[in-house]
Tab-separated table of C-alpha atoms and ligand atoms in Angstrom:
chain	number	residue	atom	x	y	z
T	1241	MET	CA	4.023	21.705	17.659
T	1242	ARG	CA	4.539	18.236	16.300
T	1243	ARG	CA	4.679	16.828	19.780
T	1244	ARG	CA	1.254	18.235	20.619
T	1245	HIS	CA	-0.304	16.304	17.757
T	1246	VAL	CA	1.480	13.112	18.644
T	1247	LEU	CA	0.076	13.379	22.119
T	1248	THR	CA	-3.421	14.089	20.813
T	1249	LEU	CA	-3.338	10.906	18.852
T	1250	ALA	CA	-1.562	9.013	21.576
T	1251	ALA	CA	-4.398	9.856	23.925
T	1252	VAL	CA	-6.883	8.337	21.489
T	1253	GLY	CA	-4.758	5.312	20.730
T	1254	ALA	CA	-3.789	4.684	24.313
T	1255	VAL	CA	-7.397	3.906	25.109
T	1256	ALA	CA	-7.417	1.260	22.428
T	1257	ALA	CA	-4.001	-0.066	23.337
T	1258	GLY	CA	-4.342	0.109	27.101
T	1259	CYS	CA	-1.038	2.007	27.312
T	1260	SER	CA	-0.082	3.907	30.411
T	1261	ASP	CA	1.087	7.518	30.237
T	1262	GLU	CA	4.419	6.324	31.511
T	1263	ASP	CA	4.828	3.960	28.538
T	1264	LYS	CA	3.911	6.711	26.125
T	1265	ALA	CA	6.506	9.078	27.487
T	1266	LYS	CA	9.377	6.627	27.135
T	1267	PRO	CA	11.481	7.040	24.016
T	1268	PRO	CA	11.847	3.627	22.390
T	1269	PRO	CA	15.309	2.209	23.003
T	1270	GLY	CA	17.340	1.859	19.876
T	1271	SER	CA	14.683	3.714	17.924
T	1272	GLY	CA	17.084	5.756	15.873
T	1273	SER	CA	14.462	8.491	15.944
T	1274	PRO	CA	15.597	11.811	14.541
T	1275	ALA	CA	17.371	14.294	16.714
T	1276	THR	CA	15.448	17.402	17.694
T	1277	GLY	CA	17.632	19.476	15.401
T	1278	GLN	CA	16.117	17.719	12.367
T	1279	ARG	CA	12.644	19.129	12.899
T	1280	PRO	CA	11.315	21.153	9.959
T	1281	SER	CA	11.623	24.867	10.053
T	1282	LEU	CA	8.189	26.416	10.533
T	1283	ALA	CA	8.384	29.074	7.886
T	1284	ALA	CA	5.275	31.151	7.174
T	1285	GLY	CA	2.844	29.049	9.161
T	1286	GLY	CA	4.024	25.466	8.790
T	1287	PRO	CA	6.368	23.291	6.804
T	1288	ALA	CA	5.970	23.748	3.062
T	1289	PHE	CA	6.465	20.894	0.611
T	1290	PRO	CA	8.404	21.091	-2.643
T	1291	GLU	CA	6.638	22.621	-5.590
T	1292	GLY	CA	4.805	19.999	-7.617
T	1293	PHE	CA	4.528	17.614	-4.670
T	1294	ALA	CA	1.913	14.945	-5.424
T	1295	TRP	CA	-0.914	15.033	-2.904
T	1296	GLY	CA	-3.049	11.992	-3.431
T	1297	ALA	CA	-5.278	9.300	-2.078
T	1298	SER	CA	-5.292	5.571	-2.773
T	1299	THR	CA	-7.843	2.832	-3.290
T	1300	SER	CA	-7.817	-0.661	-4.741
T	1301	ALA	CA	-10.221	-2.311	-7.151
T	1302	TYR	CA	-11.733	-5.054	-5.019
T	1303	GLN	CA	-12.017	-2.757	-2.022
T	1304	VAL	CA	-14.070	-0.055	-3.735
T	1305	GLU	CA	-15.452	-1.025	-7.133
T	1306	GLY	CA	-18.245	-3.511	-6.447
T	1307	ALA	CA	-20.063	-4.543	-9.653
T	1308	ALA	CA	-18.465	-7.903	-9.090
T	1309	ALA	CA	-20.424	-9.746	-11.730
T	1310	GLU	CA	-21.130	-6.926	-14.144
T	1311	ASP	CA	-20.049	-6.236	-17.688
T	1312	GLY	CA	-18.239	-9.529	-18.037
T	1313	ARG	CA	-15.952	-9.293	-15.010
T	1314	GLY	CA	-14.585	-12.689	-13.991
T	1315	PRO	CA	-14.202	-13.688	-10.339
T	1316	SER	CA	-10.945	-13.200	-8.471
T	1317	VAL	CA	-9.596	-15.126	-5.506
T	1318	TRP	CA	-11.162	-12.496	-3.251
T	1319	ASP	CA	-14.653	-13.148	-4.632
T	1320	THR	CA	-14.168	-16.813	-3.849
T	1321	PHE	CA	-12.577	-16.268	-0.459
T	1322	SER	CA	-14.991	-13.654	0.847
T	1323	HIS	CA	-17.941	-15.866	-0.046
T	1324	GLN	CA	-16.583	-18.758	2.019
T	1325	ALA	CA	-18.129	-19.067	5.473
T	1326	GLY	CA	-16.106	-17.531	8.305
T	1327	ARG	CA	-13.467	-15.829	6.149
T	1328	THR	CA	-14.478	-12.209	6.694
T	1329	ARG	CA	-16.048	-10.323	9.556
T	1330	GLY	CA	-19.814	-10.617	9.331
T	1331	GLY	CA	-19.467	-12.513	6.042
T	1332	ASP	CA	-18.854	-9.209	4.239
T	1333	THR	CA	-17.840	-9.343	0.580
T	1334	GLY	CA	-16.725	-6.859	-2.063
T	1335	ASP	CA	-19.797	-7.540	-4.215
T	1336	VAL	CA	-20.917	-3.932	-3.878
T	1337	ALA	CA	-18.028	-2.432	-1.870
T	1338	ALA	CA	-18.176	1.366	-2.176
T	1339	ASP	CA	-20.010	1.014	-5.494
T	1340	HIS	CA	-17.270	3.053	-7.119
T	1341	TYR	CA	-17.886	1.321	-10.469
T	1342	HIS	CA	-21.262	3.044	-10.696
T	1343	ARG	CA	-20.368	6.241	-8.851
T	1344	VAL	CA	-17.097	6.938	-10.556
T	1345	TYR	CA	-18.054	10.472	-11.656
T	1346	GLU	CA	-19.245	11.387	-8.194
T	1347	ASP	CA	-15.953	10.111	-6.793
T	1348	LEU	CA	-13.954	12.007	-9.390
T	1349	ASP	CA	-15.738	15.189	-8.356
T	1350	LEU	CA	-14.976	14.482	-4.719
T	1351	MET	CA	-11.294	14.094	-5.597
T	1352	LYS	CA	-11.349	17.352	-7.499
T	1353	ASP	CA	-13.088	19.068	-4.618
T	1354	LEU	CA	-10.377	17.845	-2.242
T	1355	GLY	CA	-7.772	19.318	-4.548
T	1356	LEU	CA	-5.972	16.018	-5.140
T	1357	ASN	CA	-3.411	16.175	-7.906
T	1358	SER	CA	-2.731	12.429	-7.866
T	1359	TYR	CA	-4.932	9.350	-7.481
T	1360	ARG	CA	-3.665	5.843	-7.040
T	1361	PHE	CA	-6.074	3.046	-7.965
T	1362	SER	CA	-5.693	-0.558	-9.040
T	1363	ILE	CA	-6.923	-2.370	-12.112
T	1364	SER	CA	-8.967	-5.469	-11.501
T	1365	TRP	CA	-7.126	-8.080	-13.553
T	1366	SER	CA	-10.257	-10.227	-13.894
T	1367	ARG	CA	-12.391	-7.264	-14.974
T	1368	VAL	CA	-10.198	-6.643	-17.992
T	1369	LEU	CA	-9.275	-10.319	-18.526
T	1370	PRO	CA	-12.052	-12.464	-17.042
T	1371	GLU	CA	-9.971	-15.628	-17.520
T	1372	GLY	CA	-6.750	-13.882	-16.534
T	1373	ARG	CA	-5.355	-14.306	-20.058
T	1374	GLY	CA	-6.443	-13.977	-23.655
T	1375	ALA	CA	-8.869	-11.487	-25.147
T	1376	LEU	CA	-9.591	-8.256	-23.334
T	1377	ASN	CA	-13.052	-7.585	-21.982
T	1378	ALA	CA	-13.844	-4.288	-23.709
T	1379	LYS	CA	-16.550	-3.268	-21.241
T	1380	GLY	CA	-14.261	-3.851	-18.292
T	1381	LEU	CA	-11.472	-1.886	-19.910
T	1382	ASP	CA	-13.900	0.937	-20.694
T	1383	PHE	CA	-14.377	1.505	-16.993
T	1384	TYR	CA	-10.673	2.311	-16.620
T	1385	HIS	CA	-10.801	4.572	-19.660
T	1386	ARG	CA	-13.684	6.463	-18.033
T	1387	LEU	CA	-11.796	6.709	-14.760
T	1388	VAL	CA	-8.509	7.802	-16.307
T	1389	ASP	CA	-10.134	10.271	-18.695
T	1390	GLY	CA	-12.079	11.720	-15.771
T	1391	LEU	CA	-8.872	12.114	-13.780
T	1392	LEU	CA	-7.026	13.816	-16.594
T	1393	GLU	CA	-9.951	16.178	-17.247
T	1394	ARG	CA	-9.703	17.196	-13.602
T	1395	LYS	CA	-5.913	17.539	-13.748
T	1396	ILE	CA	-5.378	14.596	-11.415
T	1397	THR	CA	-2.473	12.321	-12.300
T	1398	PRO	CA	-3.474	8.658	-12.513
T	1399	VAL	CA	-1.204	6.179	-10.740
T	1400	ALA	CA	-2.238	2.656	-11.738
T	1401	THR	CA	-1.429	-0.454	-9.733
T	1402	LEU	CA	-1.558	-3.665	-11.735
T	1403	PHE	CA	-1.947	-6.177	-8.921
T	1404	HIS	CA	-3.589	-5.427	-5.610
T	1405	TRP	CA	-4.190	-9.028	-4.473
T	1406	ASP	CA	-7.089	-9.971	-6.752
T	1407	THR	CA	-5.615	-12.841	-8.772
T	1408	PRO	CA	-8.166	-14.036	-11.334
T	1409	GLN	CA	-9.819	-17.188	-9.989
T	1410	ALA	CA	-9.369	-18.836	-13.393
T	1411	LEU	CA	-5.593	-18.548	-12.917
T	1412	GLN	CA	-5.747	-19.599	-9.274
T	1413	ASP	CA	-7.493	-22.762	-10.492
T	1414	LYS	CA	-4.332	-23.445	-12.498
T	1415	GLY	CA	-2.098	-22.855	-9.477
T	1416	GLY	CA	-1.962	-19.042	-9.454
T	1417	TRP	CA	1.228	-17.507	-8.065
T	1418	GLU	CA	2.277	-20.896	-6.726
T	1419	ARG	CA	3.167	-21.637	-10.339
T	1420	ARG	CA	6.127	-19.941	-11.978
T	1421	ASP	CA	4.002	-19.416	-15.115
T	1422	CYS	CA	1.918	-16.881	-13.242
T	1423	ALA	CA	4.794	-14.399	-13.407
T	1424	GLN	CA	4.578	-14.463	-17.212
T	1425	TRP	CA	0.756	-14.389	-17.192
T	1426	PHE	CA	1.022	-11.268	-15.070
T	1427	ALA	CA	3.569	-9.656	-17.386
T	1428	ASP	CA	1.350	-10.417	-20.401
T	1429	TYR	CA	-1.627	-8.768	-18.700
T	1430	ALA	CA	0.585	-5.835	-17.699
T	1431	GLN	CA	1.712	-5.414	-21.290
T	1432	GLN	CA	-1.912	-5.365	-22.470
T	1433	MET	CA	-2.561	-2.568	-19.974
T	1434	PHE	CA	0.506	-0.592	-21.096
T	1435	TYR	CA	-0.742	-0.780	-24.679
T	1436	SER	CA	-4.359	-0.020	-23.740
T	1437	LEU	CA	-3.912	2.768	-21.211
T	1438	GLY	CA	-0.282	3.764	-21.506
T	1439	ASP	CA	-0.976	6.833	-23.621
T	1440	LYS	CA	-2.885	8.269	-20.652
T	1441	VAL	CA	-1.317	6.662	-17.577
T	1442	SER	CA	2.301	7.502	-17.030
T	1443	THR	CA	2.923	6.071	-13.565
T	1444	TRP	CA	2.587	2.332	-13.110
T	1445	LEU	CA	2.980	0.226	-10.012
T	1446	THR	CA	3.449	-3.485	-10.545
T	1447	LEU	CA	2.666	-5.238	-7.244
T	1448	ASN	CA	0.968	-3.993	-4.136
T	1449	GLU	CA	2.541	-5.315	-0.922
T	1450	PRO	CA	3.833	-8.737	-1.975
T	1451	LYS	CA	4.811	-9.213	1.671
T	1452	SER	CA	1.141	-9.145	2.658
T	1453	VAL	CA	0.238	-11.717	0.024
T	1454	VAL	CA	2.820	-14.057	1.520
T	1455	SER	CA	2.259	-13.375	5.216
T	1456	LEU	CA	-1.531	-13.052	5.199
T	1457	GLY	CA	-2.504	-15.206	2.233
T	1458	TYR	CA	-0.001	-18.040	2.676
T	1459	VAL	CA	1.332	-18.015	6.242
T	1460	ALA	CA	-1.484	-16.778	8.486
T	1461	GLY	CA	-4.096	-17.881	5.944
T	1462	VAL	CA	-6.423	-14.997	6.792
T	1463	HIS	CA	-6.426	-13.525	3.282
T	1464	ALA	CA	-7.123	-15.181	-0.048
T	1465	PRO	CA	-6.294	-17.858	-0.962
T	1466	GLY	CA	-6.282	-18.795	2.733
T	1467	LYS	CA	-3.337	-21.199	2.848
T	1468	LYS	CA	-1.013	-21.841	5.773
T	1469	ASP	CA	2.254	-22.976	4.269
T	1470	ARG	CA	5.299	-20.778	4.762
T	1471	ARG	CA	7.461	-22.550	2.187
T	1472	LEU	CA	4.792	-22.258	-0.439
T	1473	GLY	CA	4.382	-18.610	0.572
T	1474	ASP	CA	8.081	-17.961	0.045
T	1475	ILE	CA	7.884	-19.549	-3.404
T	1476	VAL	CA	4.862	-17.363	-4.165
T	1477	GLY	CA	6.886	-14.362	-2.951
T	1478	HIS	CA	9.609	-15.165	-5.477
T	1479	HIS	CA	7.121	-15.636	-8.311
T	1480	LEU	CA	5.507	-12.307	-7.453
T	1481	LEU	CA	8.871	-10.578	-7.665
T	1482	LEU	CA	9.616	-12.342	-10.930
T	1483	GLY	CA	6.273	-11.079	-12.239
T	1484	HIS	CA	7.304	-7.581	-11.190
T	1485	GLY	CA	10.587	-7.811	-13.116
T	1486	LEU	CA	8.945	-9.267	-16.229
T	1487	ALA	CA	6.302	-6.519	-16.143
T	1488	VAL	CA	9.003	-3.831	-15.895
T	1489	ARG	CA	10.715	-5.396	-18.915
T	1490	ALA	CA	7.424	-5.481	-20.807
T	1491	PHE	CA	6.909	-1.815	-19.992
T	1492	ARG	CA	10.291	-0.922	-21.477
T	1493	GLN	CA	9.543	-3.042	-24.550
T	1494	THR	CA	6.325	-1.142	-25.258
T	1495	GLY	CA	8.343	2.061	-25.400
T	1496	ARG	CA	5.691	3.801	-23.343
T	1497	LYS	CA	6.763	6.986	-21.625
T	1498	GLY	CA	6.534	7.366	-17.893
T	1499	GLY	CA	7.723	5.434	-14.893
T	1500	ILE	CA	7.233	2.080	-13.227
T	1501	GLY	CA	8.052	0.579	-9.845
T	1502	ALA	CA	6.776	-1.681	-7.086
T	1503	ALA	CA	4.657	-0.719	-4.062
T	1504	LEU	CA	6.233	-2.247	-0.970
T	1505	ASN	CA	4.937	-2.124	2.587
T	1506	LEU	CA	7.944	-1.618	4.797
T	1507	SER	CA	8.459	-1.348	8.541
T	1508	PRO	CA	11.473	0.057	10.318
T	1509	VAL	CA	12.625	-2.578	12.772
T	1510	TYR	CA	14.002	-1.676	16.200
T	1511	ALA	CA	15.582	-3.730	18.948
T	1512	ALA	CA	13.315	-3.455	21.995
T	1513	ASP	CA	16.352	-3.103	24.277
T	1514	ASP	CA	20.085	-2.533	23.999
T	1515	SER	CA	21.147	-6.162	24.296
T	1516	ALA	CA	23.174	-7.810	21.550
T	1517	ALA	CA	20.527	-10.543	21.372
T	1518	ALA	CA	17.753	-8.033	20.684
T	1519	ARG	CA	19.847	-6.322	18.017
T	1520	LYS	CA	20.454	-9.676	16.358
T	1521	GLN	CA	16.720	-10.398	16.373
T	1522	ALA	CA	16.081	-6.967	14.875
T	1523	ASP	CA	18.520	-7.688	12.036
T	1524	ALA	CA	16.774	-11.001	11.384
T	1525	LEU	CA	13.343	-9.396	11.349
T	1526	ASP	CA	14.581	-6.604	9.110
T	1527	LEU	CA	15.482	-9.248	6.544
T	1528	GLU	CA	11.879	-10.461	6.431
T	1529	GLU	CA	10.167	-7.105	6.716
T	1530	ASN	CA	12.334	-5.079	4.390
T	1531	ARG	CA	15.499	-6.401	2.822
T	1532	ARG	CA	13.987	-9.542	1.360
T	1533	TRP	CA	11.852	-7.218	-0.845
T	1534	LEU	CA	14.044	-4.170	-1.274
T	1535	ASP	CA	17.305	-5.933	-2.124
T	1536	PRO	CA	15.996	-7.954	-5.091
T	1537	VAL	CA	13.991	-5.051	-6.536
T	1538	LEU	CA	16.617	-2.341	-6.062
T	1539	LEU	CA	19.891	-4.285	-5.978
T	1540	GLY	CA	19.067	-7.411	-7.979
T	1541	ARG	CA	19.913	-9.891	-5.221
T	1542	TYR	CA	18.438	-11.570	-2.189
T	1543	PRO	CA	20.332	-10.968	1.041
T	1544	ASP	CA	22.624	-13.958	1.692
T	1545	ALA	CA	21.455	-14.127	5.281
T	1546	TRP	CA	17.875	-14.499	4.079
T	1547	LEU	CA	18.718	-17.093	1.432
T	1548	ASP	CA	20.707	-19.121	3.969
T	1549	HIS	CA	17.524	-19.726	5.931
T	1550	GLN	CA	15.365	-20.759	3.009
T	1551	ALA	CA	14.243	-24.334	2.468
T	1552	ALA	CA	15.639	-26.253	-0.507
T	1553	GLU	CA	12.278	-25.970	-2.357
T	1554	VAL	CA	12.378	-22.193	-2.076
T	1555	ARG	CA	15.966	-21.985	-3.273
T	1556	ALA	CA	15.139	-24.299	-6.157
T	1557	ALA	CA	12.391	-21.919	-7.248
T	1558	ILE	CA	14.997	-19.169	-7.699
T	1559	ARG	CA	16.530	-19.882	-11.094
T	1560	ASP	CA	19.547	-18.459	-12.856
T	1561	GLY	CA	18.758	-15.089	-14.322
T	1562	ASP	CA	15.720	-14.443	-12.112
T	1563	LEU	CA	17.447	-11.825	-10.005
T	1564	ALA	CA	18.595	-9.918	-13.066
T	1565	THR	CA	14.953	-9.815	-14.170
T	1566	ILE	CA	13.662	-8.809	-10.758
T	1567	GLY	CA	16.335	-6.151	-10.478
T	1568	GLU	CA	15.409	-4.490	-13.796
T	1569	ARG	CA	15.855	-0.783	-13.380
T	1570	THR	CA	12.756	0.886	-11.990
T	1571	ASP	CA	11.914	4.577	-12.012
T	1572	LEU	CA	10.436	4.938	-8.569
T	1573	LEU	CA	9.725	3.073	-5.369
T	1574	ALA	CA	6.256	3.328	-3.868
T	1575	VAL	CA	6.508	3.140	-0.092
T	1576	GLN	CA	3.632	2.066	2.140
T	1577	TYR	CA	4.185	2.805	5.787
T	1578	TYR	CA	1.889	2.043	8.667
T	1579	ASN	CA	3.842	0.767	11.649
T	1580	PRO	CA	7.252	0.036	13.140
T	1581	ALA	CA	8.289	-3.358	14.497
T	1582	TYR	CA	10.035	-3.792	17.861
T	1583	VAL	CA	11.593	-7.095	18.706
T	1584	SER	CA	12.952	-8.404	21.988
T	1585	ALA	CA	15.977	-10.588	22.711
T	1586	ASN	CA	13.877	-13.750	22.468
T	1587	GLY	CA	12.385	-12.719	19.145
T	1588	GLY	CA	9.011	-11.685	20.560
T	1589	ARG	CA	7.273	-8.603	19.158
T	1590	VAL	CA	6.861	-5.704	21.566
T	1591	VAL	CA	4.272	-2.938	21.227
T	1592	ARG	CA	5.746	0.426	22.195
T	1593	HIS	CA	3.199	2.957	20.998
T	1594	PRO	CA	-0.546	3.404	20.917
T	1595	THR	CA	-2.435	1.297	18.439
T	1596	THR	CA	-5.665	1.953	16.533
T	1597	GLN	CA	-8.839	0.038	15.818
T	1598	ALA	CA	-6.579	-2.062	13.593
T	1599	SER	CA	-4.597	-3.604	16.441
T	1600	TRP	CA	-1.515	-4.174	14.258
T	1601	LEU	CA	-1.264	-0.475	13.468
T	1602	GLU	CA	1.110	0.850	16.092
T	1603	VAL	CA	1.308	4.599	15.612
T	1604	TYR	CA	4.854	5.922	15.291
T	1605	PRO	CA	5.250	8.771	12.788
T	1606	ASP	CA	9.011	9.015	13.350
T	1607	GLY	CA	9.202	5.501	11.911
T	1608	LEU	CA	8.346	7.017	8.539
T	1609	TYR	CA	11.310	9.372	8.782
T	1610	ASP	CA	13.569	6.486	9.789
T	1611	LEU	CA	12.297	4.353	6.925
T	1612	LEU	CA	12.655	6.994	4.222
T	1613	THR	CA	16.126	8.066	5.295
T	1614	ARG	CA	17.199	4.446	5.561
T	1615	ILE	CA	16.081	3.749	1.988
T	1616	LYS	CA	18.162	6.702	0.824
T	1617	ARG	CA	21.152	5.580	2.851
T	1618	ASP	CA	21.087	1.922	1.810
T	1619	TYR	CA	19.590	2.052	-1.682
T	1620	GLY	CA	20.477	5.447	-3.059
T	1621	ASP	CA	18.403	8.242	-4.448
T	1622	ILE	CA	15.594	6.493	-6.272
T	1623	PRO	CA	12.531	8.771	-6.374
T	1624	LEU	CA	10.050	7.764	-3.684
T	1625	THR	CA	6.354	8.309	-3.345
T	1626	ILE	CA	4.253	7.238	-0.391
T	1627	THR	CA	1.316	5.306	-1.777
T	1628	GLU	CA	-0.302	4.302	1.498
T	1629	ASN	CA	-0.467	5.707	4.999
T	1630	GLY	CA	-3.541	6.201	7.112
T	1631	MET	CA	-5.597	4.725	9.918
T	1632	PRO	CA	-9.113	3.485	10.614
T	1633	THR	CA	-11.270	5.525	12.932
T	1634	VAL	CA	-14.377	4.591	14.820
T	1635	ASN	CA	-15.695	8.128	14.706
T	1636	ASP	CA	-18.233	9.039	12.123
T	1637	VAL	CA	-17.220	12.196	10.294
T	1638	ARG	CA	-15.503	13.926	13.234
T	1639	ASP	CA	-12.263	12.028	12.684
T	1640	ASP	CA	-9.868	14.301	14.558
T	1641	ASP	CA	-7.696	11.309	15.366
T	1642	ARG	CA	-7.085	10.778	11.636
T	1643	ILE	CA	-6.170	14.455	11.256
T	1644	ALA	CA	-3.615	14.176	14.060
T	1645	PHE	CA	-2.260	10.952	12.556
T	1646	LEU	CA	-1.856	12.415	9.092
T	1647	ARG	CA	-0.413	15.676	10.322
T	1648	ASP	CA	2.295	13.825	12.239
T	1649	HIS	CA	3.116	11.601	9.284
T	1650	PHE	CA	3.193	14.532	6.850
T	1651	ALA	CA	5.579	16.292	9.236
T	1652	ALA	CA	7.810	13.197	9.354
T	1653	ALA	CA	7.770	13.051	5.544
T	1654	HIS	CA	8.714	16.704	5.417
T	1655	ARG	CA	11.643	16.144	7.744
T	1656	ALA	CA	12.816	13.353	5.471
T	1657	ILE	CA	12.676	15.708	2.486
T	1658	GLN	CA	14.739	18.196	4.436
T	1659	ALA	CA	17.224	15.424	5.119
T	1660	GLY	CA	17.636	14.998	1.356
T	1661	VAL	CA	15.173	12.199	0.609
T	1662	LYS	CA	13.730	12.453	-2.907
T	1663	LEU	CA	10.129	12.121	-1.802
T	1664	GLN	CA	7.746	13.197	-4.534
T	1665	GLY	CA	4.294	12.446	-3.208
T	1666	PHE	CA	2.048	11.277	-0.411
T	1667	HIS	CA	-1.113	9.251	-1.018
T	1668	VAL	CA	-3.415	8.784	1.922
T	1669	TRP	CA	-5.023	5.408	2.457
T	1670	SER	CA	-7.830	5.701	1.674
T	1671	LEU	CA	-10.019	7.986	-0.369
T	1672	LEU	CA	-13.176	6.113	0.638
T	1673	ASP	CA	-14.371	3.854	3.432
T	1674	ASN	CA	-14.097	0.464	1.803
T	1675	PHE	CA	-13.899	-3.306	2.111
T	1676	GLU	CA	-11.027	-3.903	4.510
T	1677	TRP	CA	-10.381	-7.516	3.494
T	1678	ALA	CA	-10.893	-9.960	6.393
T	1679	GLU	CA	-12.238	-7.097	8.506
T	1680	GLY	CA	-15.019	-6.463	6.005
T	1681	TYR	CA	-16.686	-3.093	6.523
T	1682	SER	CA	-15.967	-2.963	10.254
T	1683	GLN	CA	-13.047	-0.562	9.800
T	1684	ARG	CA	-13.407	2.836	8.173
T	1685	TRP	CA	-10.180	4.023	6.554
T	1686	GLY	CA	-11.581	6.720	4.263
T	1687	LEU	CA	-11.290	10.479	4.080
T	1688	ILE	CA	-14.813	10.190	2.681
T	1689	ARG	CA	-17.462	8.372	4.645
T	1690	VAL	CA	-19.466	5.797	2.705
T	1691	ASP	CA	-22.816	4.851	4.178
T	1692	ARG	CA	-23.003	1.086	4.548
T	1693	ASP	CA	-26.589	0.853	3.307
T	1694	THR	CA	-27.031	3.653	0.794
T	1695	ARG	CA	-23.363	4.099	-0.210
T	1696	ASP	CA	-23.921	7.834	0.011
T	1697	ARG	CA	-20.699	9.813	0.397
T	1698	ARG	CA	-19.929	12.420	3.024
T	1699	ARG	CA	-16.659	14.274	3.527
T	1700	LYS	CA	-15.104	13.707	6.945
T	1701	ALA	CA	-13.313	16.396	8.925
T	1702	SER	CA	-10.018	14.902	7.717
T	1703	ALA	CA	-11.055	15.497	4.106
T	1704	GLU	CA	-11.716	19.161	4.816
T	1705	TRP	CA	-8.412	19.411	6.660
T	1706	TYR	CA	-6.528	17.640	3.870
T	1707	ARG	CA	-7.997	20.053	1.345
T	1708	GLY	CA	-6.326	22.886	3.289
T	1709	VAL	CA	-2.977	21.101	3.383
T	1710	ILE	CA	-3.101	20.580	-0.382
T	1711	ALA	CA	-4.193	24.157	-1.059
T	1712	ARG	CA	-1.256	25.612	0.868
T	1713	ASN	CA	1.086	22.764	-0.115
T	1714	GLY	CA	2.051	22.450	3.506
T	1715	LEU	CA	0.991	22.014	7.081
T	1716	ASP	CA	-0.766	24.555	9.211
T	1717	THR	CA	0.735	25.774	12.441
E	2698	IFM	O1	-6.568	-1.838	3.049
E	2698	IFM	C1	-5.216	-2.186	3.025
E	2698	IFM	C2	-4.663	-2.107	1.629
E	2698	IFM	O2	-5.386	-2.888	0.743
E	2698	IFM	C3	-3.234	-2.582	1.613
E	2698	IFM	N1	-2.445	-1.900	2.614
E	2698	IFM	C4	-2.976	-1.806	3.949
E	2698	IFM	C5	-4.400	-1.268	3.909
E	2698	IFM	C6	-4.957	-1.176	5.340
E	2698	IFM	O3	-4.967	-2.419	5.954
């Protein structure tokens, strides 16, 4: 059953990736993919998920809200960056995005209609604090009250992310995350949110994908703030983690009920062949992709092998006591999985599976199983929730490729639950077609289609299919 869907998607992706059938059929060497015996039992139709499983969808503020200059919102680094010539495809910006700010009730009804019981969104720091610090902007905060109240009225659990890449420009002008102070500015803002919304929001995520901020914003320079300086990026990475730890501490100090954790994008890393050299490269890449984020947050330390390779400036940025802060106990880990990483003996990346319109998104659902079971094995039984997984499709509303993709990833998640992983939810990226950063509006990641001119919404086939999954709390046959 599962295999049929993988092949459906593979056929779509292979066109994009130029893969041969022969490549597709080959199991990846060293993949660690689960043995056949670990497949889910297909009771009464298809695999059923645990009672109370959170079925959700995710968005982020800059990608959907629009209303960039309304009701006192201050600019963020993404307003600045997207308005610079040549930064985004077609010069697209998030000025209007999916116009969610104005259509929030329509979107809430769409969520209800889908049957979602969880919705993960992010708060625009510069909407609630136009200067990044100081007095709250009441009108900006009101928007989040409307959103959260609307969710609760519809029995949808709000999951709020505090930082999804949109650093207030006013703080960036002072150095932003390059400055250690930014960690405290972030924790102060977080505390204001816990006090303002914490009687209604009980699940908080501190940072979204700090790895992407470093690799795309500071190494490749293709995301805001558009710098190309690895050392600076690694310092920023440390300050982000420090901000996470300080925000967790602030959460505990407020005495608010509920849980808090970080949202990390993680990739299982595989050696592309059986050689010792390839395995060594895979260990090195695993440090960058995974352990450099997981170890400090969950174990309160950086891996020695990672630290050993850091420049003196980066090591100097890591001060006594920082790791204890970063390693503050969290209540959950939000996992974002899109793709595996294969590495050859010479350190080159190898693509083993079909890709999608987003060329970096190599489709390998078993990678999700490997990732989740690895977290359990190496980090213990912290509750996990998947806060992002999905793909862009070029089809309009007949997005059968997205259905196949999601079905295979849900099945992998289910196998992980059967293997004992404490997985509590799955949030599809994304609820709506939205502003895909440097790719602008050229990629459509939503369950709901958003017309580029009118912003009218239309449910895609995947939305209808997802509604069925949620209703039966499990997959179909
Ligand atoms: O759109 C992004 C999101 O903002 C962060 N994670 C990956 C998604 C797809 O690229």
